[in-house]
Amino acid sequence: MFAVFEQYIRQQADLTDAEVELLRARSVVRKLRKWQSLLHEGEIWRLNCFIASGCCRLYRFSDDGTDHTLRFAVENWWITDHESYRTATPSVYNIEALAGTTIITWTKEVWEELIEAVPALKTFYEQLQARSYEASQRRIFSLISSPAEAKYREFQQTYPLVFNRVPLHMVASYLGMSRETLSRLRR
Amino acid sequence: MFAVFEQYIRQQADLTDAEVELLRARSVVRKLRKWQSLLHEGEIWRLNCFIASGCCRLYRFSDDGTDHTLRFAVENWWITDHESYRTATPSVYNIEALAGTTIITWTKEVWEELIEAVPALKTFYEQLQARSYEASQRRIFSLISSPAEAKYREFQQTYPLVFNRVPLHMVASYLGMSRETLSRLRR
C-alpha cells in the first residue's frame, strides 16, 4: 500500500529515492474496518494520516447530540485535526472509516524529523496546509452564498469519488442542509 | 499609529527593540476613507495588512451579483486574500473599509525578507496562519450545525467589536442568512 503514497508524493514533491525510502521506513500502515474509529473527541491527535484506499470522515457533535460531517477524505487525501495536532490539546472532533480503509501514518515526532531532514517534503507540507486553508475559504463562501441546489450540484461535481461512496445523510450534514431538503433536491 | 502594531506584536512575539525598529522602518502606514477599496477582484494581492484602527471587510460576488461578506476585521486583526498572496494569481475577493481606517502594510517581498531576518516573526506568522485555518474550521462547523438564532448570538458574543460597527445586512451575509431572517431574529 505504500506504493499508493509513493506515486502520490512523487507527483507532489521532487524527492530522491533515498528520501522516499526514508519516508517508507518511518511509516506505519494500518487497516481500518468500516465504522472503525481513528479519533474520539477528548483524545489528542498526533498523526499525519494519508489515505491509501477507502474513505474516512471527520465529524463533530453539536450540543443536541447531532453529528455533523466536517470533512470527507478518500484515497490520496489526508485527514487530520489540525488544531489538536498543532496545540496538543484534546480534540473536539471524531474520525471514523466509512468503508474498509488503509491508512499510512507517521507520528508527529517522526514527521517533524522528516520535514527537517527533507526540505522538499517541508515545502510540500506547507503548501498542503495553505491549500487546505484556501479550500476552507471557498467552502465558507459556498456555504454562505449558494442556494441548497447549487451546493448539492457543486459537491457532486467536485467530489464524485466521495459522493458515490458515503451515506446521503452525511452529505446533507456536510452541506449544512437537512436530510429532507437533500431528498427533495434529488427528486 | 505604529504604536498600535508595536503593542500587538510585542504581546505575540518575543522581539528585540532592534527587530521592532526593523519592522517599523519597512512598514507603510495608509489611511482609508469609509468605503475606500483596498482590493478589487482581478487584482493580485501582495500585502500583509494589519488594521491599526477602523474596520474592513473581505467580500465576494456570487454569479447573480450579490456580494457576500467572508470576513470582517477590526483593529489588531489582519486582513488578506491568502490564496492570491501565496499563488500570485488574480483575486476573486474584494476588500473595502467600512469606516475611516488606518492600516499598516508590508509588501510580500519586504515581509519575506523580514521573516527570514527575524525568526520570532516567522514563528508568529506561521502560528497566525494556523490559527486562521483553525478558526475557519470552527466557522464551517457553526455554519453547518447551528440554527440561525444560535449563529447570530454566537457572532454577537464572539465579535462584539465588529457587531456594533457594521451594517446588519453584512452580518446577515456573513452568517449565511437572509436580511429578513436576521431582522426576524432581532425582534
Coordinates of C-alpha atoms in Angstrom, one line a residue, chain B residues 12-179:
Chain B
Q12 CA 2.6 37.9 20.3
A13 CA 6.3 37.5 19.7
D14 CA 9.4 38.0 21.7
L15 CA 11.2 40.6 19.6
T16 CA 14.2 42.8 20.4
D17 CA 13.9 46.6 20.1
A18 CA 16.1 46.4 17.0
E19 CA 13.7 43.9 15.4
V20 CA 10.7 46.1 16.2
E21 CA 12.5 49.0 14.7
L22 CA 13.2 47.0 11.6
L23 CA 9.5 46.2 11.2
R24 CA 8.7 49.9 11.6
A25 CA 11.3 51.0 9.1
R26 CA 10.0 48.7 6.4
S27 CA 6.2 49.4 7.1
V28 CA 3.9 51.7 5.2
V29 CA 1.1 53.3 7.0
R30 CA -2.0 54.2 5.0
K31 CA -5.3 55.8 5.8
L32 CA -8.5 54.7 4.1
R33 CA -11.8 56.6 3.9
K34 CA -15.1 54.8 4.6
W35 CA -16.0 52.6 1.6
Q36 CA -12.5 53.0 0.1
S37 CA -11.4 49.9 -1.7
L38 CA -8.1 48.1 -0.9
L39 CA -8.5 45.2 -3.3
H40 CA -10.7 44.7 -6.4
E41 CA -11.3 41.2 -7.8
G42 CA -9.0 40.6 -10.6
E43 CA -6.0 42.2 -8.9
I44 CA -3.2 40.3 -7.3
W45 CA -3.0 40.8 -3.5
R46 CA 0.6 41.5 -2.5
L47 CA 0.3 42.9 1.0
N48 CA 0.5 42.0 4.6
C49 CA -2.1 44.3 6.1
F50 CA -2.6 45.0 9.8
I51 CA -5.5 47.1 10.9
A52 CA -4.4 49.7 13.5
S53 CA -7.9 51.4 13.7
G54 CA -11.2 51.1 11.9
C55 CA -12.8 48.2 10.2
C56 CA -12.6 46.4 6.9
R57 CA -14.4 43.5 5.2
L58 CA -13.4 40.9 2.6
Y59 CA -16.3 40.0 0.3
R60 CA -17.0 38.2 -2.9
F61 CA -19.7 38.4 -5.5
S62 CA -21.7 35.4 -6.5
D63 CA -22.8 34.9 -10.1
D64 CA -26.1 36.7 -9.6
G65 CA -24.3 39.8 -8.5
T66 CA -25.0 39.6 -4.7
D67 CA -22.0 40.3 -2.5
H68 CA -21.2 38.0 0.4
T69 CA -19.1 39.0 3.3
L70 CA -16.4 36.4 4.1
R71 CA -14.6 38.2 6.8
F72 CA -14.6 41.3 8.9
A73 CA -11.5 42.7 10.5
V74 CA -11.2 45.5 13.2
E75 CA -8.1 46.9 15.0
N76 CA -5.4 44.3 15.9
W77 CA -6.6 42.0 13.2
W78 CA -5.1 41.2 9.8
I79 CA -6.9 41.1 6.5
T80 CA -5.6 39.2 3.5
D81 CA -6.5 37.2 0.5
H82 CA -4.3 34.2 1.4
E83 CA -4.6 32.4 -2.0
S84 CA -3.9 35.4 -4.2
Y85 CA -1.0 36.3 -2.0
R86 CA 0.5 32.9 -2.0
T87 CA 0.0 32.0 -5.6
A88 CA 0.3 35.5 -7.1
T89 CA -2.9 34.9 -9.1
P90 CA -5.8 37.4 -9.5
S91 CA -8.1 37.6 -6.5
V92 CA -11.7 36.6 -6.6
Y93 CA -12.3 38.8 -3.5
N94 CA -12.7 42.5 -2.7
I95 CA -11.6 44.3 0.4
E96 CA -13.0 47.7 1.5
A97 CA -13.0 49.9 4.6
L98 CA -16.3 50.1 6.4
A99 CA -15.2 53.2 8.4
G100 CA -12.2 55.5 8.4
T101 CA -9.4 53.0 8.8
T102 CA -5.6 53.1 9.3
I103 CA -3.6 50.1 8.1
I104 CA 0.0 49.2 8.4
T105 CA 1.3 47.3 5.5
W106 CA 4.4 45.4 4.2
T107 CA 4.7 44.2 0.7
K108 CA 5.2 40.4 0.2
E109 CA 8.8 41.0 -0.8
V110 CA 9.6 43.0 2.3
W111 CA 7.7 40.6 4.5
E112 CA 9.6 37.6 3.2
E113 CA 12.9 39.4 4.0
L114 CA 11.6 40.3 7.5
I115 CA 10.5 36.7 8.4
E116 CA 13.9 35.4 7.2
A117 CA 15.7 38.0 9.3
V118 CA 13.6 37.7 12.4
P119 CA 13.0 34.1 13.4
A120 CA 10.4 35.0 16.1
L121 CA 8.4 36.9 13.5
K122 CA 8.4 33.8 11.3
T123 CA 7.1 31.6 14.1
F124 CA 4.4 34.2 14.9
Y125 CA 3.4 34.3 11.3
E126 CA 3.1 30.6 11.0
Q127 CA 1.0 30.4 14.1
L128 CA -1.2 33.2 12.8
Q129 CA -1.9 31.3 9.7
A130 CA -2.5 28.1 11.6
R131 CA -5.0 29.8 13.9
S132 CA -6.7 31.4 10.9
Y133 CA -7.2 27.9 9.4
E134 CA -8.5 26.5 12.7
A135 CA -10.9 29.5 13.0
S136 CA -12.2 28.7 9.6
Q137 CA -12.9 25.1 10.6
R138 CA -14.9 26.3 13.6
R139 CA -16.8 28.7 11.3
I140 CA -17.6 25.8 8.9
F141 CA -18.9 23.8 11.9
S142 CA -21.0 26.7 13.0
L143 CA -22.4 27.3 9.5
I144 CA -23.4 23.7 9.0
S145 CA -24.6 22.9 12.5
S146 CA -26.2 25.9 14.2
P147 CA -29.7 27.2 13.9
A148 CA -29.8 30.8 12.6
E149 CA -30.5 32.1 16.1
A150 CA -27.5 30.4 17.6
K151 CA -25.3 31.7 14.8
Y152 CA -26.5 35.2 15.4
R153 CA -25.9 35.0 19.2
E154 CA -22.5 33.5 18.8
F155 CA -21.4 36.2 16.4
Q156 CA -22.7 38.9 18.7
Q157 CA -20.8 37.4 21.6
T158 CA -17.6 36.4 19.8
Y159 CA -17.2 39.7 17.8
P160 CA -18.9 42.4 19.8
L161 CA -16.4 45.0 18.4
V162 CA -17.5 44.0 14.9
F163 CA -21.1 43.6 15.6
N164 CA -21.6 47.1 16.8
R165 CA -19.9 48.7 13.8
V166 CA -21.0 47.0 10.6
P167 CA -24.3 47.2 8.7
L168 CA -26.7 44.5 9.6
H169 CA -27.2 43.2 6.1
M170 CA -23.4 42.4 6.0
V171 CA -23.8 40.5 9.3
A172 CA -26.7 38.5 7.7
S173 CA -24.5 37.8 4.7
Y174 CA -21.6 36.7 6.9
L175 CA -23.8 34.3 8.7
G176 CA -25.3 32.9 5.5
M177 CA -28.8 34.0 6.2
S178 CA -31.2 36.5 4.6
R179 CA -31.7 40.0 5.9

